[in-house]
Amino acid sequence: MSAQKFMARKTAPEITGRKGGDPIVCLTAYDAPTARILDDHCDLILVGDSVGMVVHGLTTTVGVTLEMMILHGQAVMRGSNQALVVVDLPFGYYEDSPERAFKSAARVMRETGCQAVKIESGSYAAETIAYLVERGIPVMSHVGLRPQSMNVLGGFRARGRTQKVADEIVENAIAAAQAGSFAVVVEGVSAELANKVTKAVNIPTIGIGASAGCDGQILVTPDMLGMFERVPKFVKKFANLEDVVRDAVKTYADEVKSREFPGDAQTYKFS
Ligand code: KIV
C-alpha cells in the first residue's frame, strides 16, 4: 500500500444517513478552482448538466454530451477533497435501457473518479436505478421539474400544479427511493408538494426552488453568486459577481490604456 495521503470523502450512504438530520449542503461546480472553494462547506458537489447553459451558453441542457460531463467531472474531482461528487448523466445517455445507463455511468465513474451519478427520474427510471445500484453505482434521482424533458413539459416552469401531476411526482420519488437511490433532488414544486415528497420517502430530499423543509438544498452556483443578471425568481443572490467582475475588468482596461500596468519580469514570481 502506498504512503500517498488519502483524505476520505463523504459517501452516498453517509448522505442517506442524514435523512431528517442536519440539512445537507449541496452546490453545483464545473471546474477545479470553484470546487476547491466550495469543498470546505459542501457535503455534496453536483457536476450538473446545467454546465451546458451556465458555462457553454446553450439554451437548454439537451445538447450536453457525456464527454462534456467527464471533462468537467475530472476538473471538479481535482479541485475537491472531502465532498461527495455526483455527476449528471446527460440527456440521451441512459433513458432507453438499464444496460446503456450502466455503460454511461461506469464510464463517468471510471474516467472522473466521482462516486455517484444523477439521473432525471420519470416513471420509467426505477428499473434503471435498481440495475445501477446492484452493480455498484450510487444514484441520486431528480423529480419535479426535469430540465432534460423541458421540450415535453413546455418549458422551465414549476411542476405539480394539477393533482394528477403532483401525484405522479410523489410516485416517481417513492419509486426512485424504493429502487435504491441514495437521495432525490426535488425541483420546482410547491413547498406543500416538496414536504409531501419528503415525508413519503426514506431518503433525503434535496430541494431546488421547492421547500425549506427538504432534507438539503442545492443551487446552481453561478446563479447564487450573481454571475447572471437573469436568474429564476427563487434564487437568492448571495453575491453579485457580475458587477465585481465588470468593475475589475474596467479597472484593468483603464490601467492598460493609461500604461500604468505594473507587471514586469521582476514581479513574474508566484508567491
Ligand atoms: O444540472 C443541474 O445543475 C441540476 C441541479 C439544478 C439540481 O440538476
PDB file of C-alpha atoms and ligand atoms in Angstrom:
ATOM      1  CA  MET A   1       0.000   0.000   0.000  1.00  0.00           C
ATOM      2  CA  SER A   2       1.465   3.378  -0.960  1.00  0.00           C
ATOM      3  CA  ALA A   3       2.078   6.084   1.587  1.00  0.00           C
ATOM      4  CA  GLN A   4       0.055   8.522  -0.526  1.00  0.00           C
ATOM      5  CA  LYS A   5      -2.081  10.766   1.686  1.00  0.00           C
ATOM      6  CA  PHE A   6      -5.708   9.767   1.391  1.00  0.00           C
ATOM      7  CA  MET A   7      -8.456  12.077   2.520  1.00  0.00           C
ATOM      8  CA  ALA A   8     -11.813  10.400   2.895  1.00  0.00           C
ATOM      9  CA  ARG A   9     -14.697  11.934   1.009  1.00  0.00           C
ATOM     10  CA  LYS A  10     -18.268  11.826   2.191  1.00  0.00           C
ATOM     11  CA  THR A  11     -20.070   8.774   0.831  1.00  0.00           C
ATOM     12  CA  ALA A  12     -23.517   8.165  -0.638  1.00  0.00           C
ATOM     13  CA  PRO A  13     -24.601   6.059   2.404  1.00  0.00           C
ATOM     14  CA  GLU A  14     -23.488   8.910   4.695  1.00  0.00           C
ATOM     15  CA  ILE A  15     -25.720  11.305   2.762  1.00  0.00           C
ATOM     16  CA  THR A  16     -28.630   8.845   3.050  1.00  0.00           C
ATOM     17  CA  GLY A  17     -27.980   8.650   6.802  1.00  0.00           C
ATOM     18  CA  ARG A  18     -28.651  12.395   7.072  1.00  0.00           C
ATOM     19  CA  LYS A  19     -32.379  11.913   6.345  1.00  0.00           C
ATOM     20  CA  GLY A  20     -34.259  14.070   8.846  1.00  0.00           C
ATOM     21  CA  GLY A  21     -30.981  15.243  10.417  1.00  0.00           C
ATOM     22  CA  ASP A  22     -28.616  18.168   9.778  1.00  0.00           C
ATOM     23  CA  PRO A  23     -29.561  19.848   6.470  1.00  0.00           C
ATOM     24  CA  ILE A  24     -27.387  18.664   3.568  1.00  0.00           C
ATOM     25  CA  VAL A  25     -25.484  21.478   1.834  1.00  0.00           C
ATOM     26  CA  CYS A  26     -25.112  20.996  -1.921  1.00  0.00           C
ATOM     27  CA  LEU A  27     -23.995  23.230  -4.818  1.00  0.00           C
ATOM     28  CA  THR A  28     -23.015  22.693  -8.429  1.00  0.00           C
ATOM     29  CA  ALA A  29     -19.455  23.080  -9.747  1.00  0.00           C
ATOM     30  CA  TYR A  30     -17.921  22.606 -13.161  1.00  0.00           C
ATOM     31  CA  ASP A  31     -14.238  23.488 -12.675  1.00  0.00           C
ATOM     32  CA  ALA A  32     -11.389  22.845 -10.252  1.00  0.00           C
ATOM     33  CA  PRO A  33     -10.959  26.345  -8.714  1.00  0.00           C
ATOM     34  CA  THR A  34     -14.666  26.644  -7.886  1.00  0.00           C
ATOM     35  CA  ALA A  35     -14.757  23.093  -6.482  1.00  0.00           C
ATOM     36  CA  ARG A  36     -11.787  23.973  -4.243  1.00  0.00           C
ATOM     37  CA  ILE A  37     -13.708  26.934  -2.770  1.00  0.00           C
ATOM     38  CA  LEU A  38     -16.998  25.030  -2.327  1.00  0.00           C
ATOM     39  CA  ASP A  39     -15.370  21.956  -0.809  1.00  0.00           C
ATOM     40  CA  ASP A  40     -14.997  23.485   2.696  1.00  0.00           C
ATOM     41  CA  HIS A  41     -18.734  23.984   3.124  1.00  0.00           C
ATOM     42  CA  CYS A  42     -20.489  21.475   0.890  1.00  0.00           C
ATOM     43  CA  ASP A  43     -21.477  17.917   1.712  1.00  0.00           C
ATOM     44  CA  LEU A  44     -22.183  17.195  -1.944  1.00  0.00           C
ATOM     45  CA  ILE A  45     -20.951  18.852  -5.132  1.00  0.00           C
ATOM     46  CA  LEU A  46     -23.003  18.181  -8.250  1.00  0.00           C
ATOM     47  CA  VAL A  47     -21.401  18.430 -11.664  1.00  0.00           C
ATOM     48  CA  GLY A  48     -24.781  19.311 -13.149  1.00  0.00           C
ATOM     49  CA  ASP A  49     -25.654  19.209 -16.809  1.00  0.00           C
ATOM     50  CA  SER A  50     -26.611  22.845 -16.161  1.00  0.00           C
ATOM     51  CA  VAL A  51     -22.965  23.230 -17.269  1.00  0.00           C
ATOM     52  CA  GLY A  52     -24.365  23.356 -20.813  1.00  0.00           C
ATOM     53  CA  MET A  53     -26.299  26.527 -20.017  1.00  0.00           C
ATOM     54  CA  VAL A  54     -24.142  28.337 -17.452  1.00  0.00           C
ATOM     55  CA  VAL A  55     -20.707  27.546 -18.910  1.00  0.00           C
ATOM     56  CA  HIS A  56     -21.224  26.648 -22.576  1.00  0.00           C
ATOM     57  CA  GLY A  57     -24.005  29.126 -23.377  1.00  0.00           C
ATOM     58  CA  LEU A  58     -26.583  26.557 -24.546  1.00  0.00           C
ATOM     59  CA  THR A  59     -30.255  27.456 -24.151  1.00  0.00           C
ATOM     60  CA  THR A  60     -31.193  24.063 -22.638  1.00  0.00           C
ATOM     61  CA  THR A  61     -29.376  21.025 -21.205  1.00  0.00           C
ATOM     62  CA  VAL A  62     -30.429  18.826 -24.124  1.00  0.00           C
ATOM     63  CA  GLY A  63     -27.211  19.413 -26.099  1.00  0.00           C
ATOM     64  CA  VAL A  64     -24.872  18.350 -23.284  1.00  0.00           C
ATOM     65  CA  THR A  65     -22.700  15.293 -24.072  1.00  0.00           C
ATOM     66  CA  LEU A  66     -21.169  12.586 -21.902  1.00  0.00           C
ATOM     67  CA  GLU A  67     -17.716  13.834 -22.916  1.00  0.00           C
ATOM     68  CA  MET A  68     -18.533  17.315 -21.562  1.00  0.00           C
ATOM     69  CA  MET A  69     -19.671  15.810 -18.258  1.00  0.00           C
ATOM     70  CA  ILE A  70     -16.497  13.718 -17.998  1.00  0.00           C
ATOM     71  CA  LEU A  71     -14.215  16.693 -18.666  1.00  0.00           C
ATOM     72  CA  HIS A  72     -15.959  18.859 -16.058  1.00  0.00           C
ATOM     73  CA  GLY A  73     -16.226  15.922 -13.622  1.00  0.00           C
ATOM     74  CA  GLN A  74     -12.459  15.382 -13.800  1.00  0.00           C
ATOM     75  CA  ALA A  75     -11.835  19.061 -13.041  1.00  0.00           C
ATOM     76  CA  VAL A  76     -14.192  19.070 -10.042  1.00  0.00           C
ATOM     77  CA  MET A  77     -12.591  15.919  -8.647  1.00  0.00           C
ATOM     78  CA  ARG A  78      -9.151  17.543  -8.923  1.00  0.00           C
ATOM     79  CA  GLY A  79     -10.369  20.633  -7.075  1.00  0.00           C
ATOM     80  CA  SER A  80     -12.163  18.930  -4.180  1.00  0.00           C
ATOM     81  CA  ASN A  81     -11.131  16.608  -1.360  1.00  0.00           C
ATOM     82  CA  GLN A  82     -13.973  15.935   1.020  1.00  0.00           C
ATOM     83  CA  ALA A  83     -17.368  16.476  -0.626  1.00  0.00           C
ATOM     84  CA  LEU A  84     -19.243  13.659  -2.327  1.00  0.00           C
ATOM     85  CA  VAL A  85     -19.024  14.414  -6.060  1.00  0.00           C
ATOM     86  CA  VAL A  86     -22.025  13.442  -8.176  1.00  0.00           C
ATOM     87  CA  VAL A  87     -22.020  13.781 -11.979  1.00  0.00           C
ATOM     88  CA  ASP A  88     -25.216  14.159 -14.035  1.00  0.00           C
ATOM     89  CA  LEU A  89     -25.863  11.655 -16.811  1.00  0.00           C
ATOM     90  CA  PRO A  90     -26.893  13.887 -19.715  1.00  0.00           C
ATOM     91  CA  PHE A  91     -29.937  13.568 -21.980  1.00  0.00           C
ATOM     92  CA  GLY A  92     -29.824  10.577 -24.338  1.00  0.00           C
ATOM     93  CA  TYR A  93     -27.227   8.503 -22.461  1.00  0.00           C
ATOM     94  CA  TYR A  94     -29.413   6.480 -20.048  1.00  0.00           C
ATOM     95  CA  GLU A  95     -33.143   6.602 -20.751  1.00  0.00           C
ATOM     96  CA  ASP A  96     -33.571   3.798 -23.281  1.00  0.00           C
ATOM     97  CA  SER A  97     -32.186   0.871 -21.283  1.00  0.00           C
ATOM     98  CA  PRO A  98     -30.587  -0.016 -17.942  1.00  0.00           C
ATOM     99  CA  GLU A  99     -27.628  -1.504 -19.851  1.00  0.00           C
ATOM    100  CA  ARG A 100     -26.975   1.761 -21.659  1.00  0.00           C
ATOM    101  CA  ALA A 101     -27.294   3.673 -18.389  1.00  0.00           C
ATOM    102  CA  PHE A 102     -24.775   1.307 -16.788  1.00  0.00           C
ATOM    103  CA  LYS A 103     -22.251   1.800 -19.618  1.00  0.00           C
ATOM    104  CA  SER A 104     -22.589   5.595 -19.428  1.00  0.00           C
ATOM    105  CA  ALA A 105     -22.428   5.707 -15.613  1.00  0.00           C
ATOM    106  CA  ALA A 106     -19.499   3.268 -15.385  1.00  0.00           C
ATOM    107  CA  ARG A 107     -17.567   5.334 -17.930  1.00  0.00           C
ATOM    108  CA  VAL A 108     -18.248   8.543 -15.997  1.00  0.00           C
ATOM    109  CA  MET A 109     -17.149   6.968 -12.708  1.00  0.00           C
ATOM    110  CA  ARG A 110     -14.062   5.293 -14.202  1.00  0.00           C
ATOM    111  CA  GLU A 111     -12.836   8.383 -16.073  1.00  0.00           C
ATOM    112  CA  THR A 112     -13.622  11.013 -13.417  1.00  0.00           C
ATOM    113  CA  GLY A 113     -13.295   9.111 -10.128  1.00  0.00           C
ATOM    114  CA  CYS A 114     -16.639  10.575  -8.977  1.00  0.00           C
ATOM    115  CA  GLN A 115     -18.636   8.477  -6.520  1.00  0.00           C
ATOM    116  CA  ALA A 116     -22.185   8.701  -7.877  1.00  0.00           C
ATOM    117  CA  VAL A 117     -24.353   9.791 -10.805  1.00  0.00           C
ATOM    118  CA  LYS A 118     -27.652  11.644 -11.019  1.00  0.00           C
ATOM    119  CA  ILE A 119     -30.480  10.838 -13.410  1.00  0.00           C
ATOM    120  CA  GLU A 120     -33.747  12.636 -14.046  1.00  0.00           C
ATOM    121  CA  SER A 121     -36.367  10.151 -12.965  1.00  0.00           C
ATOM    122  CA  GLY A 122     -39.673   9.715 -14.730  1.00  0.00           C
ATOM    123  CA  SER A 123     -41.818   6.635 -14.169  1.00  0.00           C
ATOM    124  CA  TYR A 124     -39.509   4.595 -16.457  1.00  0.00           C
ATOM    125  CA  ALA A 125     -36.483   5.086 -14.187  1.00  0.00           C
ATOM    126  CA  ALA A 126     -36.965   2.637 -11.283  1.00  0.00           C
ATOM    127  CA  GLU A 127     -35.683  -0.387 -13.232  1.00  0.00           C
ATOM    128  CA  THR A 128     -32.591   1.544 -14.310  1.00  0.00           C
ATOM    129  CA  ILE A 129     -31.858   2.814 -10.797  1.00  0.00           C
ATOM    130  CA  ALA A 130     -32.077  -0.727  -9.345  1.00  0.00           C
ATOM    131  CA  TYR A 131     -29.842  -2.056 -12.149  1.00  0.00           C
ATOM    132  CA  LEU A 132     -27.160   0.575 -11.482  1.00  0.00           C
ATOM    133  CA  VAL A 133     -27.246   0.290  -7.690  1.00  0.00           C
ATOM    134  CA  GLU A 134     -26.995  -3.530  -7.816  1.00  0.00           C
ATOM    135  CA  ARG A 135     -23.904  -3.105  -9.965  1.00  0.00           C
ATOM    136  CA  GLY A 136     -22.135  -0.687  -7.651  1.00  0.00           C
ATOM    137  CA  ILE A 137     -23.260   2.722  -8.884  1.00  0.00           C
ATOM    138  CA  PRO A 138     -24.880   5.055  -6.338  1.00  0.00           C
ATOM    139  CA  VAL A 139     -27.712   7.011  -7.929  1.00  0.00           C
ATOM    140  CA  MET A 140     -29.246  10.350  -6.995  1.00  0.00           C
ATOM    141  CA  SER A 141     -32.662  10.818  -8.626  1.00  0.00           C
ATOM    142  CA  HIS A 142     -34.291  14.056  -9.799  1.00  0.00           C
ATOM    143  CA  VAL A 143     -38.057  14.625  -9.826  1.00  0.00           C
ATOM    144  CA  GLY A 144     -40.434  17.562 -10.296  1.00  0.00           C
ATOM    145  CA  LEU A 145     -39.173  19.954 -12.935  1.00  0.00           C
ATOM    146  CA  ARG A 146     -36.860  17.780 -15.027  1.00  0.00           C
ATOM    147  CA  PRO A 147     -34.920  20.154 -17.309  1.00  0.00           C
ATOM    148  CA  GLN A 148     -33.971  17.390 -19.792  1.00  0.00           C
ATOM    149  CA  SER A 149     -37.712  16.938 -20.522  1.00  0.00           C
ATOM    150  CA  MET A 150     -38.438  20.632 -20.965  1.00  0.00           C
ATOM    151  CA  ASN A 151     -39.500  20.089 -24.596  1.00  0.00           C
ATOM    152  CA  VAL A 152     -42.276  17.770 -23.395  1.00  0.00           C
ATOM    153  CA  LEU A 153     -43.103  19.772 -20.259  1.00  0.00           C
ATOM    154  CA  GLY A 154     -43.359  23.030 -22.224  1.00  0.00           C
ATOM    155  CA  GLY A 155     -40.516  25.000 -20.640  1.00  0.00           C
ATOM    156  CA  PHE A 156     -38.784  25.745 -17.345  1.00  0.00           C
ATOM    157  CA  ARG A 157     -41.957  26.055 -15.266  1.00  0.00           C
ATOM    158  CA  ALA A 158     -42.938  24.907 -11.784  1.00  0.00           C
ATOM    159  CA  ARG A 159     -44.467  21.425 -11.801  1.00  0.00           C
ATOM    160  CA  GLY A 160     -47.237  19.682  -9.903  1.00  0.00           C
ATOM    161  CA  ARG A 161     -49.973  22.274 -10.217  1.00  0.00           C
ATOM    162  CA  THR A 162     -52.623  19.664 -11.031  1.00  0.00           C
ATOM    163  CA  GLN A 163     -53.409  16.823  -8.642  1.00  0.00           C
ATOM    164  CA  LYS A 164     -52.543  14.270 -11.344  1.00  0.00           C
ATOM    165  CA  VAL A 165     -49.037  15.655 -11.912  1.00  0.00           C
ATOM    166  CA  ALA A 166     -48.463  16.200  -8.176  1.00  0.00           C
ATOM    167  CA  ASP A 167     -49.376  12.535  -7.541  1.00  0.00           C
ATOM    168  CA  GLU A 168     -47.033  11.422 -10.345  1.00  0.00           C
ATOM    169  CA  ILE A 169     -44.162  13.367  -8.780  1.00  0.00           C
ATOM    170  CA  VAL A 170     -44.735  11.733  -5.374  1.00  0.00           C
ATOM    171  CA  GLU A 171     -44.996   8.296  -7.050  1.00  0.00           C
ATOM    172  CA  ASN A 172     -41.783   8.867  -9.048  1.00  0.00           C
ATOM    173  CA  ALA A 173     -39.912   9.853  -5.881  1.00  0.00           C
ATOM    174  CA  ILE A 174     -41.206   6.808  -3.972  1.00  0.00           C
ATOM    175  CA  ALA A 175     -40.296   4.500  -6.879  1.00  0.00           C
ATOM    176  CA  ALA A 176     -36.814   6.059  -7.116  1.00  0.00           C
ATOM    177  CA  ALA A 177     -36.275   5.591  -3.363  1.00  0.00           C
ATOM    178  CA  GLN A 178     -37.550   2.011  -3.373  1.00  0.00           C
ATOM    179  CA  ALA A 179     -35.262   1.214  -6.317  1.00  0.00           C
ATOM    180  CA  GLY A 180     -32.249   2.227  -4.209  1.00  0.00           C
ATOM    181  CA  SER A 181     -31.495   5.914  -4.897  1.00  0.00           C
ATOM    182  CA  PHE A 182     -29.417   7.395  -2.084  1.00  0.00           C
ATOM    183  CA  ALA A 183     -31.092  10.834  -2.355  1.00  0.00           C
ATOM    184  CA  VAL A 184     -33.579  12.629  -4.585  1.00  0.00           C
ATOM    185  CA  VAL A 185     -33.475  16.175  -5.971  1.00  0.00           C
ATOM    186  CA  VAL A 186     -36.915  17.817  -5.927  1.00  0.00           C
ATOM    187  CA  GLU A 187     -37.016  20.776  -8.324  1.00  0.00           C
ATOM    188  CA  GLY A 188     -39.596  23.474  -8.993  1.00  0.00           C
ATOM    189  CA  VAL A 189     -42.596  22.288  -6.981  1.00  0.00           C
ATOM    190  CA  SER A 190     -44.708  23.932  -4.263  1.00  0.00           C
ATOM    191  CA  ALA A 191     -43.487  23.764  -0.662  1.00  0.00           C
ATOM    192  CA  GLU A 192     -46.532  21.668   0.155  1.00  0.00           C
ATOM    193  CA  LEU A 193     -45.680  19.093  -2.516  1.00  0.00           C
ATOM    194  CA  ALA A 194     -41.959  19.046  -1.624  1.00  0.00           C
ATOM    195  CA  ASN A 195     -42.888  18.449   2.021  1.00  0.00           C
ATOM    196  CA  LYS A 196     -45.202  15.632   0.959  1.00  0.00           C
ATOM    197  CA  VAL A 197     -42.359  14.015  -1.013  1.00  0.00           C
ATOM    198  CA  THR A 198     -40.002  14.483   1.949  1.00  0.00           C
ATOM    199  CA  LYS A 199     -42.464  12.652   4.212  1.00  0.00           C
ATOM    200  CA  ALA A 200     -43.146   9.929   1.649  1.00  0.00           C
ATOM    201  CA  VAL A 201     -39.551   8.763   1.058  1.00  0.00           C
ATOM    202  CA  ASN A 202     -36.935   7.289   3.381  1.00  0.00           C
ATOM    203  CA  ILE A 203     -34.041   9.015   1.575  1.00  0.00           C
ATOM    204  CA  PRO A 204     -33.031  12.687   1.787  1.00  0.00           C
ATOM    205  CA  THR A 205     -34.806  15.160  -0.470  1.00  0.00           C
ATOM    206  CA  ILE A 206     -32.575  17.899  -1.885  1.00  0.00           C
ATOM    207  CA  GLY A 207     -34.686  20.923  -2.784  1.00  0.00           C
ATOM    208  CA  ILE A 208     -34.166  23.472  -5.531  1.00  0.00           C
ATOM    209  CA  GLY A 209     -36.971  26.012  -5.778  1.00  0.00           C
ATOM    210  CA  ALA A 210     -39.024  23.656  -3.611  1.00  0.00           C
ATOM    211  CA  SER A 211     -39.197  23.909   0.201  1.00  0.00           C
ATOM    212  CA  ALA A 212     -37.039  24.791   3.201  1.00  0.00           C
ATOM    213  CA  GLY A 213     -38.482  21.591   4.672  1.00  0.00           C
ATOM    214  CA  CYS A 214     -36.398  19.400   2.329  1.00  0.00           C
ATOM    215  CA  ASP A 215     -33.522  17.451   3.921  1.00  0.00           C
ATOM    216  CA  GLY A 216     -30.997  19.554   1.984  1.00  0.00           C
ATOM    217  CA  GLN A 217     -30.756  22.314  -0.616  1.00  0.00           C
ATOM    218  CA  ILE A 218     -28.935  22.775  -3.900  1.00  0.00           C
ATOM    219  CA  LEU A 219     -28.456  25.796  -6.151  1.00  0.00           C
ATOM    220  CA  VAL A 220     -26.679  26.360  -9.446  1.00  0.00           C
ATOM    221  CA  THR A 221     -23.547  28.104  -8.174  1.00  0.00           C
ATOM    222  CA  PRO A 222     -23.168  30.806 -10.858  1.00  0.00           C
ATOM    223  CA  ASP A 223     -26.826  31.752 -10.199  1.00  0.00           C
ATOM    224  CA  MET A 224     -26.347  32.159  -6.420  1.00  0.00           C
ATOM    225  CA  LEU A 225     -23.096  34.057  -6.968  1.00  0.00           C
ATOM    226  CA  GLY A 226     -24.863  36.592  -9.192  1.00  0.00           C
ATOM    227  CA  MET A 227     -22.904  35.775 -12.347  1.00  0.00           C
ATOM    228  CA  PHE A 228     -26.021  36.401 -14.429  1.00  0.00           C
ATOM    229  CA  GLU A 229     -28.437  39.293 -14.452  1.00  0.00           C
ATOM    230  CA  ARG A 230     -31.433  37.000 -15.023  1.00  0.00           C
ATOM    231  CA  VAL A 231     -31.932  34.054 -12.695  1.00  0.00           C
ATOM    232  CA  PRO A 232     -35.046  32.150 -11.635  1.00  0.00           C
ATOM    233  CA  LYS A 233     -37.102  34.059  -9.041  1.00  0.00           C
ATOM    234  CA  PHE A 234     -36.482  31.602  -6.195  1.00  0.00           C
ATOM    235  CA  VAL A 235     -32.695  32.059  -6.396  1.00  0.00           C
ATOM    236  CA  LYS A 236     -31.231  34.300  -3.717  1.00  0.00           C
ATOM    237  CA  LYS A 237     -28.067  36.020  -4.947  1.00  0.00           C
ATOM    238  CA  PHE A 238     -25.538  35.590  -2.146  1.00  0.00           C
ATOM    239  CA  ALA A 239     -23.043  37.788  -4.043  1.00  0.00           C
ATOM    240  CA  ASN A 240     -23.041  39.949  -7.135  1.00  0.00           C
ATOM    241  CA  LEU A 241     -20.053  38.619  -9.048  1.00  0.00           C
ATOM    242  CA  GLU A 242     -21.180  40.014 -12.384  1.00  0.00           C
ATOM    243  CA  ASP A 243     -20.687  43.552 -11.018  1.00  0.00           C
ATOM    244  CA  VAL A 244     -17.431  42.602  -9.255  1.00  0.00           C
ATOM    245  CA  VAL A 245     -16.000  41.129 -12.475  1.00  0.00           C
ATOM    246  CA  ARG A 246     -17.215  44.039 -14.636  1.00  0.00           C
ATOM    247  CA  ASP A 247     -15.589  46.555 -12.250  1.00  0.00           C
ATOM    248  CA  ALA A 248     -12.319  44.589 -12.165  1.00  0.00           C
ATOM    249  CA  VAL A 249     -12.184  44.286 -15.952  1.00  0.00           C
ATOM    250  CA  LYS A 250     -12.912  48.007 -16.374  1.00  0.00           C
ATOM    251  CA  THR A 251     -10.139  48.919 -13.909  1.00  0.00           C
ATOM    252  CA  TYR A 252      -7.750  46.585 -15.755  1.00  0.00           C
ATOM    253  CA  ALA A 253      -8.700  48.054 -19.132  1.00  0.00           C
ATOM    254  CA  ASP A 254      -8.196  51.596 -17.782  1.00  0.00           C
ATOM    255  CA  GLU A 255      -4.752  50.686 -16.416  1.00  0.00           C
ATOM    256  CA  VAL A 256      -3.680  49.009 -19.673  1.00  0.00           C
ATOM    257  CA  LYS A 257      -4.823  52.018 -21.712  1.00  0.00           C
ATOM    258  CA  SER A 258      -3.078  54.541 -19.442  1.00  0.00           C
ATOM    259  CA  ARG A 259       0.157  52.455 -19.496  1.00  0.00           C
ATOM    260  CA  GLU A 260       0.064  52.275 -15.692  1.00  0.00           C
ATOM    261  CA  PHE A 261       0.012  48.498 -15.777  1.00  0.00           C
ATOM    262  CA  PRO A 262       2.544  47.279 -13.174  1.00  0.00           C
ATOM    263  CA  GLY A 263       3.544  43.681 -14.194  1.00  0.00           C
ATOM    264  CA  ASP A 264       7.143  43.066 -15.391  1.00  0.00           C
ATOM    265  CA  ALA A 265       9.853  40.384 -15.248  1.00  0.00           C
ATOM    266  CA  GLN A 266      10.875  41.443 -11.711  1.00  0.00           C
ATOM    267  CA  THR A 267       7.449  40.554 -10.401  1.00  0.00           C
ATOM    268  CA  TYR A 268       6.987  37.380 -12.511  1.00  0.00           C
ATOM    269  CA  LYS A 269       7.088  35.160  -9.406  1.00  0.00           C
ATOM    270  CA  PHE A 270       4.482  33.038  -7.727  1.00  0.00           C
ATOM    271  CA  SER A 271       4.114  33.817  -4.037  1.00  0.00           C
TER     272      SER A 271
HETATM  273  O1  KIV B   1     -27.889  20.313 -13.634  1.00  0.00           O
HETATM  274  C1  KIV B   1     -28.054  20.823 -12.510  1.00  0.00           C
HETATM  275  O2  KIV B   1     -27.386  21.773 -12.106  1.00  0.00           O
HETATM  276  C2  KIV B   1     -29.071  20.227 -11.658  1.00  0.00           C
HETATM  277  C3  KIV B   1     -29.439  21.000 -10.423  1.00  0.00           C
HETATM  278  C4  KIV B   1     -30.325  22.099 -10.823  1.00  0.00           C
HETATM  279  C5  KIV B   1     -30.054  20.136  -9.400  1.00  0.00           C
HETATM  280  O3  KIV B   1     -29.611  19.223 -11.954  1.00  0.00           O
END
